[in-house]
Short mmCIF file of C-alpha atoms and ligand atoms in Angstrom, two decimals:
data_model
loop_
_atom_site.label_atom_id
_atom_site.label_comp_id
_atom_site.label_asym_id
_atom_site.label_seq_id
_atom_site.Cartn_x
_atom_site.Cartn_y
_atom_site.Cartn_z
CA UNK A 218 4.73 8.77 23.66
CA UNK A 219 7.38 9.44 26.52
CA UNK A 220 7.50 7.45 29.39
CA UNK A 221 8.51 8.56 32.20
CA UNK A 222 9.75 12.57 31.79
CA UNK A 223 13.14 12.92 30.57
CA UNK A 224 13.01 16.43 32.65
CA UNK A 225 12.72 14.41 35.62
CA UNK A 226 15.27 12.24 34.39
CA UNK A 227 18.21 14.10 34.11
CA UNK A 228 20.53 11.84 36.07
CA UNK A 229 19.50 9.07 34.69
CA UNK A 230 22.80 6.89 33.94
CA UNK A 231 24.37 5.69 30.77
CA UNK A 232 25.51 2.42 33.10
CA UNK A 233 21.64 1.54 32.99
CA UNK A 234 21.26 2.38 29.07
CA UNK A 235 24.45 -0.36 29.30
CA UNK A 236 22.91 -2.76 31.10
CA UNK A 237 19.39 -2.71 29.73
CA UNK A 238 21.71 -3.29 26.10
CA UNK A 239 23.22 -6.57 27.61
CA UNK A 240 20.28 -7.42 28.60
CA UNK A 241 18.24 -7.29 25.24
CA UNK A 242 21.47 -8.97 23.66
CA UNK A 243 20.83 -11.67 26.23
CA UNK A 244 17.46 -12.42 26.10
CA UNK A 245 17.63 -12.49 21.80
CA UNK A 246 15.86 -8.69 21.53
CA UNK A 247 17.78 -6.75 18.74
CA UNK A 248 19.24 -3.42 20.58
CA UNK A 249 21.25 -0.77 18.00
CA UNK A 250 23.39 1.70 20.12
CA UNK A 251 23.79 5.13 18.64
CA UNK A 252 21.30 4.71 16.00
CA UNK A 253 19.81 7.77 14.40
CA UNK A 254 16.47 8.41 14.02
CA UNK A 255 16.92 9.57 10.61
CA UNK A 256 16.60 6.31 9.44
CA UNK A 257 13.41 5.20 10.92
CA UNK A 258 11.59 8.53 10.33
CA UNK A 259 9.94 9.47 6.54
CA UNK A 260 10.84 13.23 6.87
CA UNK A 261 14.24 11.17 6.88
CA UNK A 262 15.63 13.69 9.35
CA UNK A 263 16.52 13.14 13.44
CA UNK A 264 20.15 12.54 15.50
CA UNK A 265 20.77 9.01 17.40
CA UNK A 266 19.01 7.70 20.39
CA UNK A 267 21.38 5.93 22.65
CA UNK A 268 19.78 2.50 22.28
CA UNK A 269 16.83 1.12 20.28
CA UNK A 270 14.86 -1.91 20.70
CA UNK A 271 13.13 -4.23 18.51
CA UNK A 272 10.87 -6.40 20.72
CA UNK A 273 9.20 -9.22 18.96
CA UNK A 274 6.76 -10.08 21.25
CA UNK A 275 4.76 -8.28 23.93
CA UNK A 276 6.04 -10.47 26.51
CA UNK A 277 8.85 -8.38 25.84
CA UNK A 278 7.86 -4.94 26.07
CA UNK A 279 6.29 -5.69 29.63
CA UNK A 280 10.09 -6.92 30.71
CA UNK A 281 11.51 -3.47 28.91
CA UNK A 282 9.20 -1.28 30.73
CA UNK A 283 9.43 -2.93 33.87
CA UNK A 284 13.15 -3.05 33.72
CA UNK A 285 13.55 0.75 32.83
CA UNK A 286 10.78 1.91 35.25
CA UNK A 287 12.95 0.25 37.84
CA UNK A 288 15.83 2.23 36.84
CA UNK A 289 13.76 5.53 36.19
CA UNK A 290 15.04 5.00 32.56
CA UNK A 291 12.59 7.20 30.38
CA UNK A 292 11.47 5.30 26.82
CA UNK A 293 9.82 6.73 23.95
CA UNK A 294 7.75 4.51 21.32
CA UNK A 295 8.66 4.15 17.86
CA UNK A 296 6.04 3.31 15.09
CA UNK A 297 6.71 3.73 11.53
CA UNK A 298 8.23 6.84 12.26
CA UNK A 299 5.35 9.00 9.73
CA UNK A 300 4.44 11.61 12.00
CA UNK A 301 7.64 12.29 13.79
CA UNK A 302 10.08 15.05 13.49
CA UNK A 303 13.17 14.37 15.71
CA UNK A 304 15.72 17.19 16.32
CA UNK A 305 19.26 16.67 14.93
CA UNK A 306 20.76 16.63 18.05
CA UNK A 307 19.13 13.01 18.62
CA UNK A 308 17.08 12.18 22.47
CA UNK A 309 18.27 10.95 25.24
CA UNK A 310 15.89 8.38 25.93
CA UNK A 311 16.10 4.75 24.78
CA UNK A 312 13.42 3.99 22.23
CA UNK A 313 11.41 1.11 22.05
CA UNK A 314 11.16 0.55 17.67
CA UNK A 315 7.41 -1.61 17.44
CA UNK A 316 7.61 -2.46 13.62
CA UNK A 317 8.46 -6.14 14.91
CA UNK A 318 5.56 -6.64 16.99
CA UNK A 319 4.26 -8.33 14.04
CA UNK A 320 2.65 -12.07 15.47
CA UNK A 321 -0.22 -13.11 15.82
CA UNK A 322 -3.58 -11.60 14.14
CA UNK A 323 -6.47 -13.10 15.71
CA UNK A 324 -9.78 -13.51 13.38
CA UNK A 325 -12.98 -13.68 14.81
CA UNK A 326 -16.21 -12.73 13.96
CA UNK A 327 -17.03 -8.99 13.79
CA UNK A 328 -13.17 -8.18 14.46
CA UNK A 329 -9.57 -8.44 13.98
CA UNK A 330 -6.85 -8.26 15.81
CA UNK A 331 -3.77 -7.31 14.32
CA UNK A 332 -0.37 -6.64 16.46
CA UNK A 333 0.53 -2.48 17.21
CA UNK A 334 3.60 -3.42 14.46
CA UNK A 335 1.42 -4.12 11.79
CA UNK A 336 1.80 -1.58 8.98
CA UNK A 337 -1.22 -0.13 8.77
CA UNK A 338 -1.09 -0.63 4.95
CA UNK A 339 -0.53 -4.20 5.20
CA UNK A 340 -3.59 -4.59 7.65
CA UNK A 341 -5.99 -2.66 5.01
CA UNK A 342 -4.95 -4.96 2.48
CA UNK A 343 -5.49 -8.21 4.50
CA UNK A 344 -9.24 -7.19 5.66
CA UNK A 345 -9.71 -6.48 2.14
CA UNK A 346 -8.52 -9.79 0.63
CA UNK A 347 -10.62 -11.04 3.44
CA UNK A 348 -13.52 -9.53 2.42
CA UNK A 349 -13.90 -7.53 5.74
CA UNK A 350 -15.13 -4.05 5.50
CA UNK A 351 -13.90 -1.88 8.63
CA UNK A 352 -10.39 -0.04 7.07
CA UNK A 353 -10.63 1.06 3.72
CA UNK A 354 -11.16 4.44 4.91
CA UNK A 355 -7.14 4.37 5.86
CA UNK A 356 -6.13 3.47 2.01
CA UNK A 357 -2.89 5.41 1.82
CA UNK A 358 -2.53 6.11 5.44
CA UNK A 359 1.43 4.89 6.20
CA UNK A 360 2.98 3.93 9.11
CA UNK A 361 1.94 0.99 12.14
CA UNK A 362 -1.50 0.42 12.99
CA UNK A 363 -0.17 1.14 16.65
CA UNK A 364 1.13 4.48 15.53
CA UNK A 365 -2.39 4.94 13.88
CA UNK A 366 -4.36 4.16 16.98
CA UNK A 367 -1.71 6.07 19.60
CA UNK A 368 -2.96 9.41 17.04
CA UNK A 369 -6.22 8.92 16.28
CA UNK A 370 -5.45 8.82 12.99
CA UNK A 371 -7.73 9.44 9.84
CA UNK A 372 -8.81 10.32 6.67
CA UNK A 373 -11.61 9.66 4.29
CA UNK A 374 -14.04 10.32 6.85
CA UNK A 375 -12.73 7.51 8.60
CA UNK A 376 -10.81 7.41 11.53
CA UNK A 377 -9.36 4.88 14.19
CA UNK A 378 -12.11 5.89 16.97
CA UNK A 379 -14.67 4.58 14.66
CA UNK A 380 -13.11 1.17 13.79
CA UNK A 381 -11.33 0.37 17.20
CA UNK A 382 -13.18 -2.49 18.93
CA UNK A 383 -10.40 -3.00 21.43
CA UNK A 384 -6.58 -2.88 22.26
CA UNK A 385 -4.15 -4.35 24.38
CA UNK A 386 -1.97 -1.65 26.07
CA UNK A 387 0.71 -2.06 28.63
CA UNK A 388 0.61 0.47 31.50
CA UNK A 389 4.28 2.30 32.46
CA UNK A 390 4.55 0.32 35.60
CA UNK A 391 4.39 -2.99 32.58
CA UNK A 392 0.88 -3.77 33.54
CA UNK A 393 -1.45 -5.17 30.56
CA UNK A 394 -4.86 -4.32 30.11
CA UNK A 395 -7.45 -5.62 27.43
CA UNK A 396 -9.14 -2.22 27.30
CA UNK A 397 -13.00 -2.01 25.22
CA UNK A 398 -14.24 0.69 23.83
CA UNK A 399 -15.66 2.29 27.56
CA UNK A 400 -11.79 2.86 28.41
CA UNK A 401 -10.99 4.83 24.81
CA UNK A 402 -11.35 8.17 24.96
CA UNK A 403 -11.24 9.19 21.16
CA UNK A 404 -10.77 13.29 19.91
CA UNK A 405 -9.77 14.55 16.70
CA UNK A 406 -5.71 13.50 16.31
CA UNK A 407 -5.56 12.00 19.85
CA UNK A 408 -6.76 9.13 21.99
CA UNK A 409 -6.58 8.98 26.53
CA UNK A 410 -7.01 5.61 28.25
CA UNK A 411 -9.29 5.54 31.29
CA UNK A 412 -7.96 4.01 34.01
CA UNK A 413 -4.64 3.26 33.00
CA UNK A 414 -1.25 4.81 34.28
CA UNK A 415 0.39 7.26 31.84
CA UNK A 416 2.18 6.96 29.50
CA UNK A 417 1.10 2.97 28.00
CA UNK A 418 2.02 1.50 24.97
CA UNK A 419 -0.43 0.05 22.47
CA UNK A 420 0.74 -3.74 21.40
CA UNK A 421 -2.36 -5.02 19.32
CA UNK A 422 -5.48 -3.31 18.39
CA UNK A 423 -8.58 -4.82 17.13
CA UNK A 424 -10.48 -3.58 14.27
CA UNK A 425 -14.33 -3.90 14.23
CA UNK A 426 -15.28 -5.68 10.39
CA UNK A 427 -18.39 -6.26 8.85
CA UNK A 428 -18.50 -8.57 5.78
CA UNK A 429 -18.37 -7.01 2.27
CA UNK A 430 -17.30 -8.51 -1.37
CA UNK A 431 -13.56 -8.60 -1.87
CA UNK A 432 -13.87 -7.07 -5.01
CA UNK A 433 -16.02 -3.74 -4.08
CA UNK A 434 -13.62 -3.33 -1.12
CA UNK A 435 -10.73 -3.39 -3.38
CA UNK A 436 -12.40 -0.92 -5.80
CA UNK A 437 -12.68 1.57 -3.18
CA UNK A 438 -9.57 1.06 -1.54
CA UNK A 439 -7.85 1.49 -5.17
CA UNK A 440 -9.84 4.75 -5.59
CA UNK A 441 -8.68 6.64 -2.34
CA UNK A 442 -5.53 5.65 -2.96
CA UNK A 443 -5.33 6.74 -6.49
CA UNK A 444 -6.99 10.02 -5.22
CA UNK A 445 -4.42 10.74 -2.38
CA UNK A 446 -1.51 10.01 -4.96
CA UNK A 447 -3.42 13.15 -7.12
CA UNK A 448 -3.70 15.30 -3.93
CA UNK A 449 -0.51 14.68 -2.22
CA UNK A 450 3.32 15.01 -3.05
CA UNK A 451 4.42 11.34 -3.67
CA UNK A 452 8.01 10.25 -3.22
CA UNK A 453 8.67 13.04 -1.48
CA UNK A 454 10.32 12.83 2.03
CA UNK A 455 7.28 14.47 4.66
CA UNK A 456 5.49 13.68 7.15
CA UNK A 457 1.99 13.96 6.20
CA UNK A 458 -0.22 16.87 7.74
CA UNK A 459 2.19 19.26 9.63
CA UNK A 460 -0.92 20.98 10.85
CA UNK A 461 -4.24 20.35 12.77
CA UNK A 462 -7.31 21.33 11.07
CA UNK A 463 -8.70 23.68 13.09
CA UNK A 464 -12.36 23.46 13.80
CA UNK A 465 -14.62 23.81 10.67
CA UNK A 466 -11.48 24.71 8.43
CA UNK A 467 -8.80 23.16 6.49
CA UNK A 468 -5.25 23.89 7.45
CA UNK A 469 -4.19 23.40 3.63
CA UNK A 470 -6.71 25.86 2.50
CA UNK A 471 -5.49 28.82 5.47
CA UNK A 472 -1.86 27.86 4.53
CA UNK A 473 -2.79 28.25 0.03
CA UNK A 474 -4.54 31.96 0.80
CA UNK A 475 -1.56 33.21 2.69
CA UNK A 476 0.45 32.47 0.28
CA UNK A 477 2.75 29.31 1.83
CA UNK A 478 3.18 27.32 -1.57
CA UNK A 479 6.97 26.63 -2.38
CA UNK A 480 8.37 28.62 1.10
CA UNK A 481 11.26 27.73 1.94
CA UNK A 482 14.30 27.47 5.21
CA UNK A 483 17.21 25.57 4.17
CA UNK A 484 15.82 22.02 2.61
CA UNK A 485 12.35 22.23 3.98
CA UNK A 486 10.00 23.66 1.37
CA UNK A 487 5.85 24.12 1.58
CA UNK A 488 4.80 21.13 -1.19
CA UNK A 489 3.40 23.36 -4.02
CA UNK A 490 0.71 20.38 -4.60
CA UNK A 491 -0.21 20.74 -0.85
CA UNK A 492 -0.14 23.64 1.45
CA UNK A 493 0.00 21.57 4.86
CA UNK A 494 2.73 19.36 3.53
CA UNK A 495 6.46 20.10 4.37
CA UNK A 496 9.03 18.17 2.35
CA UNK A 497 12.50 17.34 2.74
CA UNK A 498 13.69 18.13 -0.50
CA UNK A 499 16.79 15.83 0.58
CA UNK A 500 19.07 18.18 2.23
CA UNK A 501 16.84 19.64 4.88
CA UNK A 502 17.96 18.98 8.67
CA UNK A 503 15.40 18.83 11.74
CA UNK A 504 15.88 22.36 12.78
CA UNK A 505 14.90 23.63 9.23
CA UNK A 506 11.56 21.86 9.31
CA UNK A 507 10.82 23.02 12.63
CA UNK A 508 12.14 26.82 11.44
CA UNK A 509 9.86 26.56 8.86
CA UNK A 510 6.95 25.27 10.82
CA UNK A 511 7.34 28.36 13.13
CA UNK A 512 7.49 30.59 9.97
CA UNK A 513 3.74 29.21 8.68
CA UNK A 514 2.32 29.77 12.39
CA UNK A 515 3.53 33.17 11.59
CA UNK A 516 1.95 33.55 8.48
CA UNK A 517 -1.16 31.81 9.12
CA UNK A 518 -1.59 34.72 12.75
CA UNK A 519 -0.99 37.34 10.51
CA UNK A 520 -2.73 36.24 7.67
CA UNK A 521 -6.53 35.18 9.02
CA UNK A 522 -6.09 35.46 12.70
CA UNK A 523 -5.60 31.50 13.34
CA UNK A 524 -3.58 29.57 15.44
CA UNK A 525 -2.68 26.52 13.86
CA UNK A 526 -1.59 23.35 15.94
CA UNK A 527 1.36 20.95 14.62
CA UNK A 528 0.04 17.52 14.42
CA UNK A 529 3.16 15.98 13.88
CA UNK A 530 4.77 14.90 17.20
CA UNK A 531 8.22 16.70 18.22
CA UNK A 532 11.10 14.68 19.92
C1 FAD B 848 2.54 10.66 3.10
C2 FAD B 848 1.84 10.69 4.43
C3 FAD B 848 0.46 10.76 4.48
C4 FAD B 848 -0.20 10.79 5.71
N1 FAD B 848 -1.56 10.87 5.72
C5 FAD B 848 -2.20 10.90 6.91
C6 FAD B 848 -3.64 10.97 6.95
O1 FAD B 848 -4.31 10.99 5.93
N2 FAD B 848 -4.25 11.01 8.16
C7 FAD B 848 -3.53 10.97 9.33
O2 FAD B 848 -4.14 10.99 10.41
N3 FAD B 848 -2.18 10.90 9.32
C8 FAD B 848 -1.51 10.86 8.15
N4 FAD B 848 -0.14 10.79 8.13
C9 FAD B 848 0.61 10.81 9.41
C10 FAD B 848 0.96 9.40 9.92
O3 FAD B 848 1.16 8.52 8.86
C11 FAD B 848 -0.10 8.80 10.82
O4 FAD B 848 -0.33 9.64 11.92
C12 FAD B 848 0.32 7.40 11.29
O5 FAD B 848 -0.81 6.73 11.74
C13 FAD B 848 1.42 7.42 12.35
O6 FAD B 848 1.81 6.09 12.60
P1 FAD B 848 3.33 5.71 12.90
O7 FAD B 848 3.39 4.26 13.19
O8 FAD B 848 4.21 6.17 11.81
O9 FAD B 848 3.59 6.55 14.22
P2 FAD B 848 4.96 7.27 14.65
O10 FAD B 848 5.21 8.41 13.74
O11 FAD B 848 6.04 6.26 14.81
O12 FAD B 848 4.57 7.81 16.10
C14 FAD B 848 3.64 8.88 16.24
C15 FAD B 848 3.30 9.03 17.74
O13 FAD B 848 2.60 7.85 18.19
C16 FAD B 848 3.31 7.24 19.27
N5 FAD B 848 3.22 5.78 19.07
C17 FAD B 848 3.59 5.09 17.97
N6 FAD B 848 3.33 3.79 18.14
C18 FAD B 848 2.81 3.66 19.40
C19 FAD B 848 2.35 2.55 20.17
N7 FAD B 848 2.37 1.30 19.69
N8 FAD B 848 1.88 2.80 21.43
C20 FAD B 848 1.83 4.06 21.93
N9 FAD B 848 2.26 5.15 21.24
C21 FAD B 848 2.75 4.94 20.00
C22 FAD B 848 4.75 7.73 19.17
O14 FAD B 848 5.38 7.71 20.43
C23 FAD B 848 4.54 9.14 18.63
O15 FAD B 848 4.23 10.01 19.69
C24 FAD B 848 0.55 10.75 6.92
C25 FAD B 848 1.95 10.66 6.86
C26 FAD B 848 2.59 10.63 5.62
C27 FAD B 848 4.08 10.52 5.60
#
């Protein structure tokens, strides 16, 4: 999520980036200058933004956004970092990092709401242990619930359009809105607000729950997870998915046929476990993923005549 076009932006001063540093430092918001992406990314690749942010509280991301929409300073919005590949040149935007928007859950009958930080992961586990049935489809699904809900993420059949009661989601002018589901506008990878100006950032999301037995939710969470370990390539630096499924097809399945198992630019290699899964084999750099993306658009044209769609985002 970009806010505000850095194309637009191209004068945009490093006396703000400065400023909006002392600022943070001031008002007890951790700021990092010059810190790479690389280490906030799992394809562990990406060059340094020239500030990042760690907001605590929402309160806080309205001030940032208001702030840098004063100054025309464009921001982009950092989840876990699982579905990002970041060139190796770094951005020049400042990027607000969400993995500490972490207080206050809010339990109430039929929902949940958990804060856009929350690892996704971590929310699964405490609707299970609650004995709340709602997000056991997303066993295995990394990254920040936020990150989750700005994609549409899903698996299992599951996805966050079906279990998204609500959200909270500040506006690029810093205005919040309590949106319902009439204002989420869910398709397959992606979600558009109604009504709200462009780009927003999600701060807590609430997760519809029915009640279930502790131990049956566990069981099934354990299974999924157990049978994405088998299906995907564990410990391995990647970024889930490269590819859309296109309609009524599997990417994996186009990628296998043509032959994309264990290609290879530089350090990114096609997981031989999984045919839409790139992996950083430890050495690769940004622009070899992305040369090797281009290489399996290639080969999935020439192959059966398809055009696939990266679903992981490019900065
Ligand atoms: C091993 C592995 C398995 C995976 N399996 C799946 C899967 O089964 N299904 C699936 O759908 N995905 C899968 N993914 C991809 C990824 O984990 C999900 O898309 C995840 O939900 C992204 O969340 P994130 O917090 O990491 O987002 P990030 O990667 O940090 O961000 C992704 C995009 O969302 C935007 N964004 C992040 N947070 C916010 C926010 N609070 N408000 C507004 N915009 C925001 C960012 O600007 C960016 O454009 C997998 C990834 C890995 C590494």
């Amino acid at each position: 999520m970009l806010l505000a076009t850095a194309e637009s932006q191209a004068d945009w001063s490093r006396a703000a980036v400065d400023d909006l540093a002392r600022w943070a430092t001031d008002v007890d918001v951790r700021a990092k200058r010059e810190e790479r992406l690389k280490r906030h990314t799992s394809f562990g690749v990406g060059g340094p933004c020239p500030l990042m942010l760690f907001p605590e509280h929402h309160q806080r991301v309205v001030e940032i956004v208001r702030w840098s929409a004063q100054r025309q300073l464009p921001l982009r919005i950092l989840g876990g970092g699982t579905n990002l590949l970041v060139r190796d040149e770094g951005i020049r935007e400042v990027v607000v990092n969400t993995t500490r928007l972490l207080s206050g859950i809010d339990e109430s009958v039929g929902r949940i709401r958990f804060p856009a930080g929350t690892a996704t992961a971590r929310a699964l586990h405490h609707t299970v242990e609650s004995g709340r049935d709602g997000l056991v489809w997303a066993s295995g699904l990394p990254g920040t619930l936020g990150g989750a809900a700005a994609g549409n993420a899903g698996c299992w059949g599951g996805d966050m359009a079906s279990c998204t009661e609500s959200m909270i989601v500040i506006d690029a002018n810093g205005g919040v809105h309590d949106l319902g589901k009439s204002d989420l506008d869910w398709t397959y990878r992606n979600l558009n607000v109604r009504g709200v100006v462009s780009p927003w950032i999600i701060v807590a999301v609430s997760i519809s729950t029915t009640d279930s037995d502790p131990g049956a939710l566990r069981a099934r969470y354990e299974d999924l997870q157990e049978q994405k370990r088998d299906r995907q390539p564990v410990g391995a630096r990647n970024s889930g998915c490269i590819f859309r499924n296109p309609p009524g097809q599997a990417a994996g399945a186009i990628l296998d046929a043509a032959g994309c198992k264990g290609l290879r630019v530089g350090g990114a290699v096609v997981s031989d476990r999984h045919a839409n899964f790139v992996i950083n084999d430890g050495s690769a750099t940004a622009a070899d993923i992305s040369a090797l993306i281009e290489a399996l658009i290639i080969r999935a044209r020439e192959a059966v005549d398809v055009e696939l769609l990266a679903e992981v985002q490019r900065w």
